[in-house]
PDB file of C-alpha atoms and ligand atoms in Angstrom:
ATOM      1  CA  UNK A 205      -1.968  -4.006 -19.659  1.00 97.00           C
ATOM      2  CA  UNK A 206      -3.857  -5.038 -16.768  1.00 98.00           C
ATOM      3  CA  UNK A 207      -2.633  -4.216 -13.606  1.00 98.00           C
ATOM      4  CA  UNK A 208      -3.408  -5.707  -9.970  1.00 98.00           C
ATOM      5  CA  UNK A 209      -2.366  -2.502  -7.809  1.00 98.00           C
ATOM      6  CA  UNK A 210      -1.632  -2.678  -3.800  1.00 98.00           C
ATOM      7  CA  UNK A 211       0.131  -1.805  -0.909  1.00 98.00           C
ATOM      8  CA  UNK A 212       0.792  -2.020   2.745  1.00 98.00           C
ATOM      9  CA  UNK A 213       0.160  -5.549   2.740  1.00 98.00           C
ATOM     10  CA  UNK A 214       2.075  -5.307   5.918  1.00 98.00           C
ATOM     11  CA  UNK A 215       2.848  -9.108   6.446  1.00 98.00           C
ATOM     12  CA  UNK A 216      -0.800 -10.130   6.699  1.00 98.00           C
ATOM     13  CA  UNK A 217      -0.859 -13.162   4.607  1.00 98.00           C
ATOM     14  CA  UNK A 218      -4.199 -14.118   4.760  1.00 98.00           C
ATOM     15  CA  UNK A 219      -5.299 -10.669   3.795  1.00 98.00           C
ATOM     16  CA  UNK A 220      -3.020 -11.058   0.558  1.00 99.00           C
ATOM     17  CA  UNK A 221      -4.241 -14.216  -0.368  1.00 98.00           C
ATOM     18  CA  UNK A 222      -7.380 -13.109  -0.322  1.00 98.00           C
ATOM     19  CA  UNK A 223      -6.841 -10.165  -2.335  1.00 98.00           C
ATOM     20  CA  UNK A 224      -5.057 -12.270  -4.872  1.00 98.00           C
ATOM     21  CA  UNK A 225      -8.109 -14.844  -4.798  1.00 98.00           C
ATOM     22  CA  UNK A 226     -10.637 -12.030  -5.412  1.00 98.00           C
ATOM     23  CA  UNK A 227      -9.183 -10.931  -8.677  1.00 98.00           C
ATOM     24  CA  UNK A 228      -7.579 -14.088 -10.153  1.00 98.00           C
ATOM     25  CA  UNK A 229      -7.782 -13.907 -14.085  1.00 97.00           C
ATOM     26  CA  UNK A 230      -8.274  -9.881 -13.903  1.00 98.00           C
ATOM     27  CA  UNK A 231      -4.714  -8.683 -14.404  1.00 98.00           C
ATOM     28  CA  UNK A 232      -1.200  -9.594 -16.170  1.00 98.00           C
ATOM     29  CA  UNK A 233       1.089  -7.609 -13.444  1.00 98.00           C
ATOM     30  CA  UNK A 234       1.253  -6.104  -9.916  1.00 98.00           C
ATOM     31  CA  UNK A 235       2.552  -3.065  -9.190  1.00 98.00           C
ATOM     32  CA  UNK A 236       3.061  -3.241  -5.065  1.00 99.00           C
ATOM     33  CA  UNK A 237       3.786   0.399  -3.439  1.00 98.00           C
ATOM     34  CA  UNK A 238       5.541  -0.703  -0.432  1.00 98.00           C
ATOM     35  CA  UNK A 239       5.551  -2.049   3.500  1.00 98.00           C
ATOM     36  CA  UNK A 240       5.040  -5.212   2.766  1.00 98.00           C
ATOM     37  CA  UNK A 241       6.315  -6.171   6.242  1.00 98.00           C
ATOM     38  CA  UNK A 242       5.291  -4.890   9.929  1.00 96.00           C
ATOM     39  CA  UNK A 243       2.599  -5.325  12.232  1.00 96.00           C
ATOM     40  CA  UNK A 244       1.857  -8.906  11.233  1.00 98.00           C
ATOM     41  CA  UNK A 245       3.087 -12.453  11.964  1.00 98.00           C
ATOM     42  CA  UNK A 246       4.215 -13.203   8.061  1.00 98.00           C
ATOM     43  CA  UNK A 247       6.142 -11.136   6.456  1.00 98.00           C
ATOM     44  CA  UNK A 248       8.910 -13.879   5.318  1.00 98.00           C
ATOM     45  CA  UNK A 249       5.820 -15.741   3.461  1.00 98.00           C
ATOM     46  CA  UNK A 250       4.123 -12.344   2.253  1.00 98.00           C
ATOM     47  CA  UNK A 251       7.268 -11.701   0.140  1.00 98.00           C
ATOM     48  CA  UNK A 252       7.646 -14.808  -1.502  1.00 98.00           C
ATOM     49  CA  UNK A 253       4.098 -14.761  -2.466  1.00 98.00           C
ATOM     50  CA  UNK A 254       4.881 -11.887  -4.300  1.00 98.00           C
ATOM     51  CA  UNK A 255       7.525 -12.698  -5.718  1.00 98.00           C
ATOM     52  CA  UNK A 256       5.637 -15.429  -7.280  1.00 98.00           C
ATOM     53  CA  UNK A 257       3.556 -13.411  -9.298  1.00 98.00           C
ATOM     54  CA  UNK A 258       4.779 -11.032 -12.114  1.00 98.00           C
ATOM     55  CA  UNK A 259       5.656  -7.734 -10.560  1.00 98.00           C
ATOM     56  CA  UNK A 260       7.252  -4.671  -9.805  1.00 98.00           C
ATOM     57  CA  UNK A 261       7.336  -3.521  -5.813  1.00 98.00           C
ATOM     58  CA  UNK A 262       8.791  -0.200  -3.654  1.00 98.00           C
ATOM     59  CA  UNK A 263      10.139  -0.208  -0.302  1.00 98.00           C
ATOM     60  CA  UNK A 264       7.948   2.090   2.175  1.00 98.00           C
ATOM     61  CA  UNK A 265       9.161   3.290   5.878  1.00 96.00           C
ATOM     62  CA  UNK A 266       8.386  -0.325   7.854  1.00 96.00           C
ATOM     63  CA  UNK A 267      10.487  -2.813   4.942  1.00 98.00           C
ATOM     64  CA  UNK A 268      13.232   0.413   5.599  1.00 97.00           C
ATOM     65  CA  UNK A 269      12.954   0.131   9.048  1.00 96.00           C
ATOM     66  CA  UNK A 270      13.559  -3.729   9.095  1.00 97.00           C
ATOM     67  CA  UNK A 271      16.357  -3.369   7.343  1.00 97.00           C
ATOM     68  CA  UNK A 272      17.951  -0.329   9.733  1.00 95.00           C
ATOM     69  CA  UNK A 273      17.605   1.813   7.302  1.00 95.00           C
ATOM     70  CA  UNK A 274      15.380   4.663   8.946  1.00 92.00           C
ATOM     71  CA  UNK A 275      15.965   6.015  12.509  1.00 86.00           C
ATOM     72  CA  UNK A 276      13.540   4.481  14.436  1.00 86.00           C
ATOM     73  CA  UNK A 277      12.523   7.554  17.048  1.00 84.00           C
ATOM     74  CA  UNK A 278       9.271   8.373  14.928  1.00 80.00           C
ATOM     75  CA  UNK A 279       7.963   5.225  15.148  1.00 85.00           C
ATOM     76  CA  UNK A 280       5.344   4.332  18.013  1.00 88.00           C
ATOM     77  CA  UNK A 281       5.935   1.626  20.281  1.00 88.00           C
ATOM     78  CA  UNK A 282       3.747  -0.622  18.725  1.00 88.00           C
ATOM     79  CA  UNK A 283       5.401  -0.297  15.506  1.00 88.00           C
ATOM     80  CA  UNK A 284       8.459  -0.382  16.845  1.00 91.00           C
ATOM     81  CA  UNK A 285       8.284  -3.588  18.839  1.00 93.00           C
ATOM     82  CA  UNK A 286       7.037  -4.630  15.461  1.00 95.00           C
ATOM     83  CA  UNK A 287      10.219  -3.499  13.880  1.00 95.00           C
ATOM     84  CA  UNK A 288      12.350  -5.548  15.909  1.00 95.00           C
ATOM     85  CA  UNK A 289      10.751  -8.802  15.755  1.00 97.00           C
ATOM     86  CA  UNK A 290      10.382  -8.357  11.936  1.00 98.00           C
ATOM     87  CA  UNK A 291      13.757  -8.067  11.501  1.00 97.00           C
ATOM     88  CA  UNK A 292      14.602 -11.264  13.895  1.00 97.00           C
ATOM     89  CA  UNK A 293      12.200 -13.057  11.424  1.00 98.00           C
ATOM     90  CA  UNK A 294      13.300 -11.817   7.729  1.00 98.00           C
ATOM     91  CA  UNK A 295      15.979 -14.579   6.455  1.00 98.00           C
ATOM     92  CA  UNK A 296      18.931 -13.025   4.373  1.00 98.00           C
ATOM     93  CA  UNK A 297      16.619 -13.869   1.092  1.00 98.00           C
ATOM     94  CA  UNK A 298      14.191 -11.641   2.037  1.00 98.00           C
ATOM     95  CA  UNK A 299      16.387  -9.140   3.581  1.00 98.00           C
ATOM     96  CA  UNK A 300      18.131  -8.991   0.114  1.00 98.00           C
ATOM     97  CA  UNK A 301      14.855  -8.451  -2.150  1.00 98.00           C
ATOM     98  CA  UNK A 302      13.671  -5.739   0.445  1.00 98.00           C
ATOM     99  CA  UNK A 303      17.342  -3.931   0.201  1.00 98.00           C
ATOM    100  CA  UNK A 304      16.460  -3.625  -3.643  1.00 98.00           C
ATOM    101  CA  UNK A 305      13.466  -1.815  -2.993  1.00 98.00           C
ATOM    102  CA  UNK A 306      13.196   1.571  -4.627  1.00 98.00           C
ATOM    103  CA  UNK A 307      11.290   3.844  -2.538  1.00 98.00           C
ATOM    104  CA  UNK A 308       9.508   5.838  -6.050  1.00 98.00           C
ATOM    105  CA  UNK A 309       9.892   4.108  -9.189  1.00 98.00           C
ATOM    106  CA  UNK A 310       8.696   6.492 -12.434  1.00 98.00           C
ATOM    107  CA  UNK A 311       7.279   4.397 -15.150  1.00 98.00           C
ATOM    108  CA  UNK A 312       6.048   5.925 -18.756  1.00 94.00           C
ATOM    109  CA  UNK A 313       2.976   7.676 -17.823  1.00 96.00           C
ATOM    110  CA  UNK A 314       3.038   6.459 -14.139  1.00 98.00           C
ATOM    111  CA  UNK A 315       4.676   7.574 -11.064  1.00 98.00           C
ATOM    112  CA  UNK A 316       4.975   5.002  -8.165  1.00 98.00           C
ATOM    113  CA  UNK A 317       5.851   6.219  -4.484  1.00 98.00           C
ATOM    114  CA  UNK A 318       5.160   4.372  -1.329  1.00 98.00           C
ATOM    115  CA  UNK A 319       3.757   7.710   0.363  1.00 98.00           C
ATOM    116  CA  UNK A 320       4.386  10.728  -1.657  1.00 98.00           C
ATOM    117  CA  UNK A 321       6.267  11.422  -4.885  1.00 98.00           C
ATOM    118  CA  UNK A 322       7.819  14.737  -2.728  1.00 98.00           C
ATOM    119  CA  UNK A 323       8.603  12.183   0.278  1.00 98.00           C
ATOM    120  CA  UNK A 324       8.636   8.460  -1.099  1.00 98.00           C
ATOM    121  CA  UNK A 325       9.104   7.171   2.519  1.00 96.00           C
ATOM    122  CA  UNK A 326       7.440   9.310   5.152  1.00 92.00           C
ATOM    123  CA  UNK A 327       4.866  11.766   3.788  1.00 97.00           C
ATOM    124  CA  UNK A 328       0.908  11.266   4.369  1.00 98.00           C
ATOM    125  CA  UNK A 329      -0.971  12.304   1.342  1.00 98.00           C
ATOM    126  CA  UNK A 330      -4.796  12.865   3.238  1.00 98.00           C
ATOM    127  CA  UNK A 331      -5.252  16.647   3.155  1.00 98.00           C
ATOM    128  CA  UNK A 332      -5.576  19.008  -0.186  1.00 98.00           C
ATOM    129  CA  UNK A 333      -3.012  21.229   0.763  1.00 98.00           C
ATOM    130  CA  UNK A 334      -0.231  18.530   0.735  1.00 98.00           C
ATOM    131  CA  UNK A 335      -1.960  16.568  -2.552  1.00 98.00           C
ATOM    132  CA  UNK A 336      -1.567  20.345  -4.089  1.00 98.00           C
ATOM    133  CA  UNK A 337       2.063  20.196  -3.545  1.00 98.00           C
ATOM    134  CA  UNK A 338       2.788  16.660  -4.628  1.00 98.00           C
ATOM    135  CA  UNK A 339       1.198  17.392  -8.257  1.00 98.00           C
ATOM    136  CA  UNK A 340       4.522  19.280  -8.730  1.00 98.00           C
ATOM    137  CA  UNK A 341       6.526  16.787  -7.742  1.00 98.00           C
ATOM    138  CA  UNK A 342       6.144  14.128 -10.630  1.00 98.00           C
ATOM    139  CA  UNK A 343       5.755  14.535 -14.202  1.00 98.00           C
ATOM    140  CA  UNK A 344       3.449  11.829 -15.394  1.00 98.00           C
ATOM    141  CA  UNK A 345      -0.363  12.240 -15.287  1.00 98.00           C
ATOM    142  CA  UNK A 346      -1.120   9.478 -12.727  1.00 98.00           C
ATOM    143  CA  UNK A 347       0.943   8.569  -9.290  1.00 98.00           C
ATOM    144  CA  UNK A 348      -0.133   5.397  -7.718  1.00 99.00           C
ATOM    145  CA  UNK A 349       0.846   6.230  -3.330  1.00 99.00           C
ATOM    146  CA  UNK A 350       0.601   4.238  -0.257  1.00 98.00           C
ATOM    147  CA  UNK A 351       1.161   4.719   3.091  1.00 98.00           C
ATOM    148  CA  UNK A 352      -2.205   6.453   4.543  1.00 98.00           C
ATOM    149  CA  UNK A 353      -3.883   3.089   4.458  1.00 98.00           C
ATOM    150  CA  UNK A 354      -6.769   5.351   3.196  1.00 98.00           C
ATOM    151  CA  UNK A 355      -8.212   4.483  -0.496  1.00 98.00           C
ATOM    152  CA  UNK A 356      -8.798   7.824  -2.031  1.00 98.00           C
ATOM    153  CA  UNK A 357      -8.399   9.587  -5.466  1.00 98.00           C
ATOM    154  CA  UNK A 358      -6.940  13.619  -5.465  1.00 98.00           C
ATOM    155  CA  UNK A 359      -7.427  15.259  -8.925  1.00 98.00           C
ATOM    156  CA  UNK A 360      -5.611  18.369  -9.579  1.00 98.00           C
ATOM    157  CA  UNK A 361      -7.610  21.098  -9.842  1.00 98.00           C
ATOM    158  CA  UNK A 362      -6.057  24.649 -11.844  1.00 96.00           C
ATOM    159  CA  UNK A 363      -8.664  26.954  -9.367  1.00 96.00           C
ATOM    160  CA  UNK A 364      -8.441  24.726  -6.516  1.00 96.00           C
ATOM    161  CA  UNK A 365      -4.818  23.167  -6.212  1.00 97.00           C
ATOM    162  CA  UNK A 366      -6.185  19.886  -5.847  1.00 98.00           C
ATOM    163  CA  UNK A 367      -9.914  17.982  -5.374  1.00 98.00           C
ATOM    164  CA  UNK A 368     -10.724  15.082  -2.715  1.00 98.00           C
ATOM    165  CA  UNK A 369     -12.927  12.492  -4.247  1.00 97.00           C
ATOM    166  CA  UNK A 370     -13.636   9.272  -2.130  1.00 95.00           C
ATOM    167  CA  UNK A 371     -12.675   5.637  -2.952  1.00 98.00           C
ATOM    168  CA  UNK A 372     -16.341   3.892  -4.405  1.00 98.00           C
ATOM    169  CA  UNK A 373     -15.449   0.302  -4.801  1.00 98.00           C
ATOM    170  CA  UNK A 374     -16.717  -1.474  -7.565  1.00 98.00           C
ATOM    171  CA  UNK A 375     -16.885   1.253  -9.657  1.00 98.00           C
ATOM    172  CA  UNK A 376     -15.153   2.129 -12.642  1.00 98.00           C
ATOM    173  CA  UNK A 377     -13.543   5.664 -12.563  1.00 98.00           C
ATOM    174  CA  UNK A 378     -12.145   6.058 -16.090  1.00 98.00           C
ATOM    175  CA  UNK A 379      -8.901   8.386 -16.205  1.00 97.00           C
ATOM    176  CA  UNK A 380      -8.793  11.702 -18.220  1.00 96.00           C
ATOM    177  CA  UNK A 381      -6.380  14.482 -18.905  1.00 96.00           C
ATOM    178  CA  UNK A 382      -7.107  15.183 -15.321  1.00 98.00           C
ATOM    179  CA  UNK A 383      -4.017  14.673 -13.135  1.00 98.00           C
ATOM    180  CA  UNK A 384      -4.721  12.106 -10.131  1.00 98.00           C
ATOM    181  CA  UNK A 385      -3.291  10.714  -7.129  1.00 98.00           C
ATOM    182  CA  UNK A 386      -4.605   7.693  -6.220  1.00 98.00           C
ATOM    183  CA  UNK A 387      -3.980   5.311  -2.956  1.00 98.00           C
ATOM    184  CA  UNK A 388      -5.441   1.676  -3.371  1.00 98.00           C
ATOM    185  CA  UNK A 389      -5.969   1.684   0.670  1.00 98.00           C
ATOM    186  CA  UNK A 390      -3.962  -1.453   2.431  1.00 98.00           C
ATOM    187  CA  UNK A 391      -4.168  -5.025   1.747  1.00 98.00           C
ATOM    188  CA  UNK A 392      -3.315  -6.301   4.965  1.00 98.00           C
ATOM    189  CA  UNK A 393      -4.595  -3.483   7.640  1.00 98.00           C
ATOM    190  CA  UNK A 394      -7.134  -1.108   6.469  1.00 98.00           C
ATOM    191  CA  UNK A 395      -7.611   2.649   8.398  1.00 97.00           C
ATOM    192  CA  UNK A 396     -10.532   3.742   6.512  1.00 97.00           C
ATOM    193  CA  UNK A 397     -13.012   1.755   9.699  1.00 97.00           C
ATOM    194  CA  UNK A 398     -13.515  -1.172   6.746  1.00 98.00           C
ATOM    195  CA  UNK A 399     -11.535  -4.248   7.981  1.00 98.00           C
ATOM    196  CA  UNK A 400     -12.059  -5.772   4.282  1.00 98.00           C
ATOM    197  CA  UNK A 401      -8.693  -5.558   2.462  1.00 98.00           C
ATOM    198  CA  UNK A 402      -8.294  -2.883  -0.255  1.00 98.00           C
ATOM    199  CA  UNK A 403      -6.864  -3.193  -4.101  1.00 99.00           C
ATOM    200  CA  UNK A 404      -7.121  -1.788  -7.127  1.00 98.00           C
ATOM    201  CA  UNK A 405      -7.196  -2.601 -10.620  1.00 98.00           C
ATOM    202  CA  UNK A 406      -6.046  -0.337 -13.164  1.00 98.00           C
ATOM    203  CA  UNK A 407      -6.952  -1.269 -17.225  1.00 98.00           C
ATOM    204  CA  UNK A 408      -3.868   0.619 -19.084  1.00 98.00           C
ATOM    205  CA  UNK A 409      -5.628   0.817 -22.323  1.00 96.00           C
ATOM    206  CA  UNK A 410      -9.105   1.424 -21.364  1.00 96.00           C
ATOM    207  CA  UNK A 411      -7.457   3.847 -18.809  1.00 97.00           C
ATOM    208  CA  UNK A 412      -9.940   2.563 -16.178  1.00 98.00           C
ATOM    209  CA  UNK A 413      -9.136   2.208 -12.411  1.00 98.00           C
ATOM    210  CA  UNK A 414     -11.249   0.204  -9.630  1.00 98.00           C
ATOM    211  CA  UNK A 415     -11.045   0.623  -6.443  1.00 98.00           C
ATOM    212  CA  UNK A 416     -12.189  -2.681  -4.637  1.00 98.00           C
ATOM    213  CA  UNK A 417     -12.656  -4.281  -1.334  1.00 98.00           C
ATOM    214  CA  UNK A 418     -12.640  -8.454  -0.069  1.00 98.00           C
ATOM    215  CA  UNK A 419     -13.621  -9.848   2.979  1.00 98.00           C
ATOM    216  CA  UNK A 420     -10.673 -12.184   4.589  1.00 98.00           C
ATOM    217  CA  UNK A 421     -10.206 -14.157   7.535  1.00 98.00           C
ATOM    218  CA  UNK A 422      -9.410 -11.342  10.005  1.00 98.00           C
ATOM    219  CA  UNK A 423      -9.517 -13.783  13.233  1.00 98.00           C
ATOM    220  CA  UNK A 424      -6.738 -16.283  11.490  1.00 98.00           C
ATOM    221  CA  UNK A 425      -4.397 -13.126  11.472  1.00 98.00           C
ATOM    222  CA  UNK A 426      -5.039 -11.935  14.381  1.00 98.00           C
ATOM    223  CA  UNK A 427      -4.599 -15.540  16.193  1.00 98.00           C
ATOM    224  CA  UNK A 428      -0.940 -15.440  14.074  1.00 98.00           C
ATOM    225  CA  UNK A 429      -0.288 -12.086  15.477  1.00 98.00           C
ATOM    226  CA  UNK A 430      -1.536 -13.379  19.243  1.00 98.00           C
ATOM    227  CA  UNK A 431       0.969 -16.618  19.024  1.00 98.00           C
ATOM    228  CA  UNK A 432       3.557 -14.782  17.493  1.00 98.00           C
ATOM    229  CA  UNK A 433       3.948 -12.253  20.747  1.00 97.00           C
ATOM    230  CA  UNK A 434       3.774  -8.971  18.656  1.00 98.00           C
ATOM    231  CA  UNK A 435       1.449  -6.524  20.107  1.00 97.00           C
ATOM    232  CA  UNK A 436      -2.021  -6.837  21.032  1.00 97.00           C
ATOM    233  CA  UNK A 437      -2.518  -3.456  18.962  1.00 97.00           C
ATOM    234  CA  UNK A 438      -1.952  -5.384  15.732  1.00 97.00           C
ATOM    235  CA  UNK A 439      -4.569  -7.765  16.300  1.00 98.00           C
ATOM    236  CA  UNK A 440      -7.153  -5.843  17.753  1.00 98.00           C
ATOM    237  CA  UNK A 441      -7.458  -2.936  14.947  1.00 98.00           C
ATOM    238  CA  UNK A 442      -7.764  -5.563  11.957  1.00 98.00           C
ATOM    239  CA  UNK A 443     -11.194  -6.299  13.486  1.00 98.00           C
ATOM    240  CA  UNK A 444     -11.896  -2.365  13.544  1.00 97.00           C
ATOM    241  CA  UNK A 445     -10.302  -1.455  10.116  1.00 98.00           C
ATOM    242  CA  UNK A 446      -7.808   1.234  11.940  1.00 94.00           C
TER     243      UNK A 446
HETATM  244 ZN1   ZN B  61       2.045   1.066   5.855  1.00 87.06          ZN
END
């Protein structure tokens, strides 16, 4: 199977259709890891585009928080004024599909978490010592995370604990009996200092996965973001990638 992998789409709809625009024709499912709402002006219109195409999707920390599910003291203010107008905006529909959310789903020979298979909702995978850990936390060779907004690949290592190996887009990094952790980066607002919005493709049979980048219309979110009063913060950093 061919699969369109992404996450932290993070109500940016332009960024999404982009993404989906880029890779039209390349893949039968998506597997979405999570926060598909917060920080931008659509996250009603993000989920039903999903929800158009075949998939399978996780809840991460900002669709929890819309729904009052997490306590909200460890988010910034920033995220948090996002927080409360994206739950004004979600209608019951979307509110519903969100609450349905699994936070880690484990597949046959996958593991999906929004931002760690120890800690599906809060944990940032960016340092060796903490990809290390995760390897015991899931069974399956390969765990698709979120979260970091970083794109990035960990192998385990039996010397090492675990080894860092940077996201090169476009290329084809074919998957072994080495264990990996791999983040697609974010769809709809990139931390890496590369506005374009991140993916990944992942060939099931071949066993080949892709990191890739596409340019989108950064200004038309950020003028959605502007009219929609959420905070300046959201707009400007598209334009910076962070
Ligand atoms: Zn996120």
């Amino acid at each position: 199977m061919r699969l369109l992998i992404l996450s932290d789409i993070h109500a940016n709809l332009a960024a999404f259709e982009a993404v989906l625009a880029d890779c039209q024709g390349a893949w039968d499912q998506v597997w979405c890891l999570g926060d598909l709402v917060g920080y931008g002006a659509e996250p009603n219109e993000c989920i039903a585009l999903l929800r158009e195409q075949p998939h399978l999707c996780l809840a991460g920390n900002h669709d929890w928080a819309a729904l009052g599910r997490l306590d909200l003291g460890a988010f910034n203010s920033d995220a948090l004024d996002s927080v409360v107008w994206t739950r004004e905006q979600l209608t019951a529909e979307c509110r519903d599909y969100l609450e349905a959310r699994p936070p880690r789903l484990d597949l046959d020979g996958f593991t999906l978490a929004h931002a760690s298979p120890r800690h599906p909702i809060w944990e940032y995978v960016l340092d060796l010592d903490t990809a290390a850990e995760n390897f015991g936390h899931f069974e399956a060779p390969y765990c698709f995370i979120g979260h970091s907004h970083v794109p990035l690949i960990f192998l385990e290592n039996a010397k090492e604990g675990a080894l860092y190996q940077p996201a090169e887009f476009g290329a084809r990094f074919l998957l072994d009996d080495t264990r990996l952790l791999i983040n697609p980066g974010s769809v709809g607002q990139p931390r890496d200092h590369d506005p374009r919005a991140a993916y990944g493709l992942l060939d099931t049979d071949g066993l080949v996965w892709e990191h890739r980048r596409v340019e989108y219309p950064v200004q038309l979110s950020q003028e959605r973001i502007r009219a929609a009063g959420l905070p300046e913060r959201n707009a400007y950093r598209l334009a910076v990638g962070w």
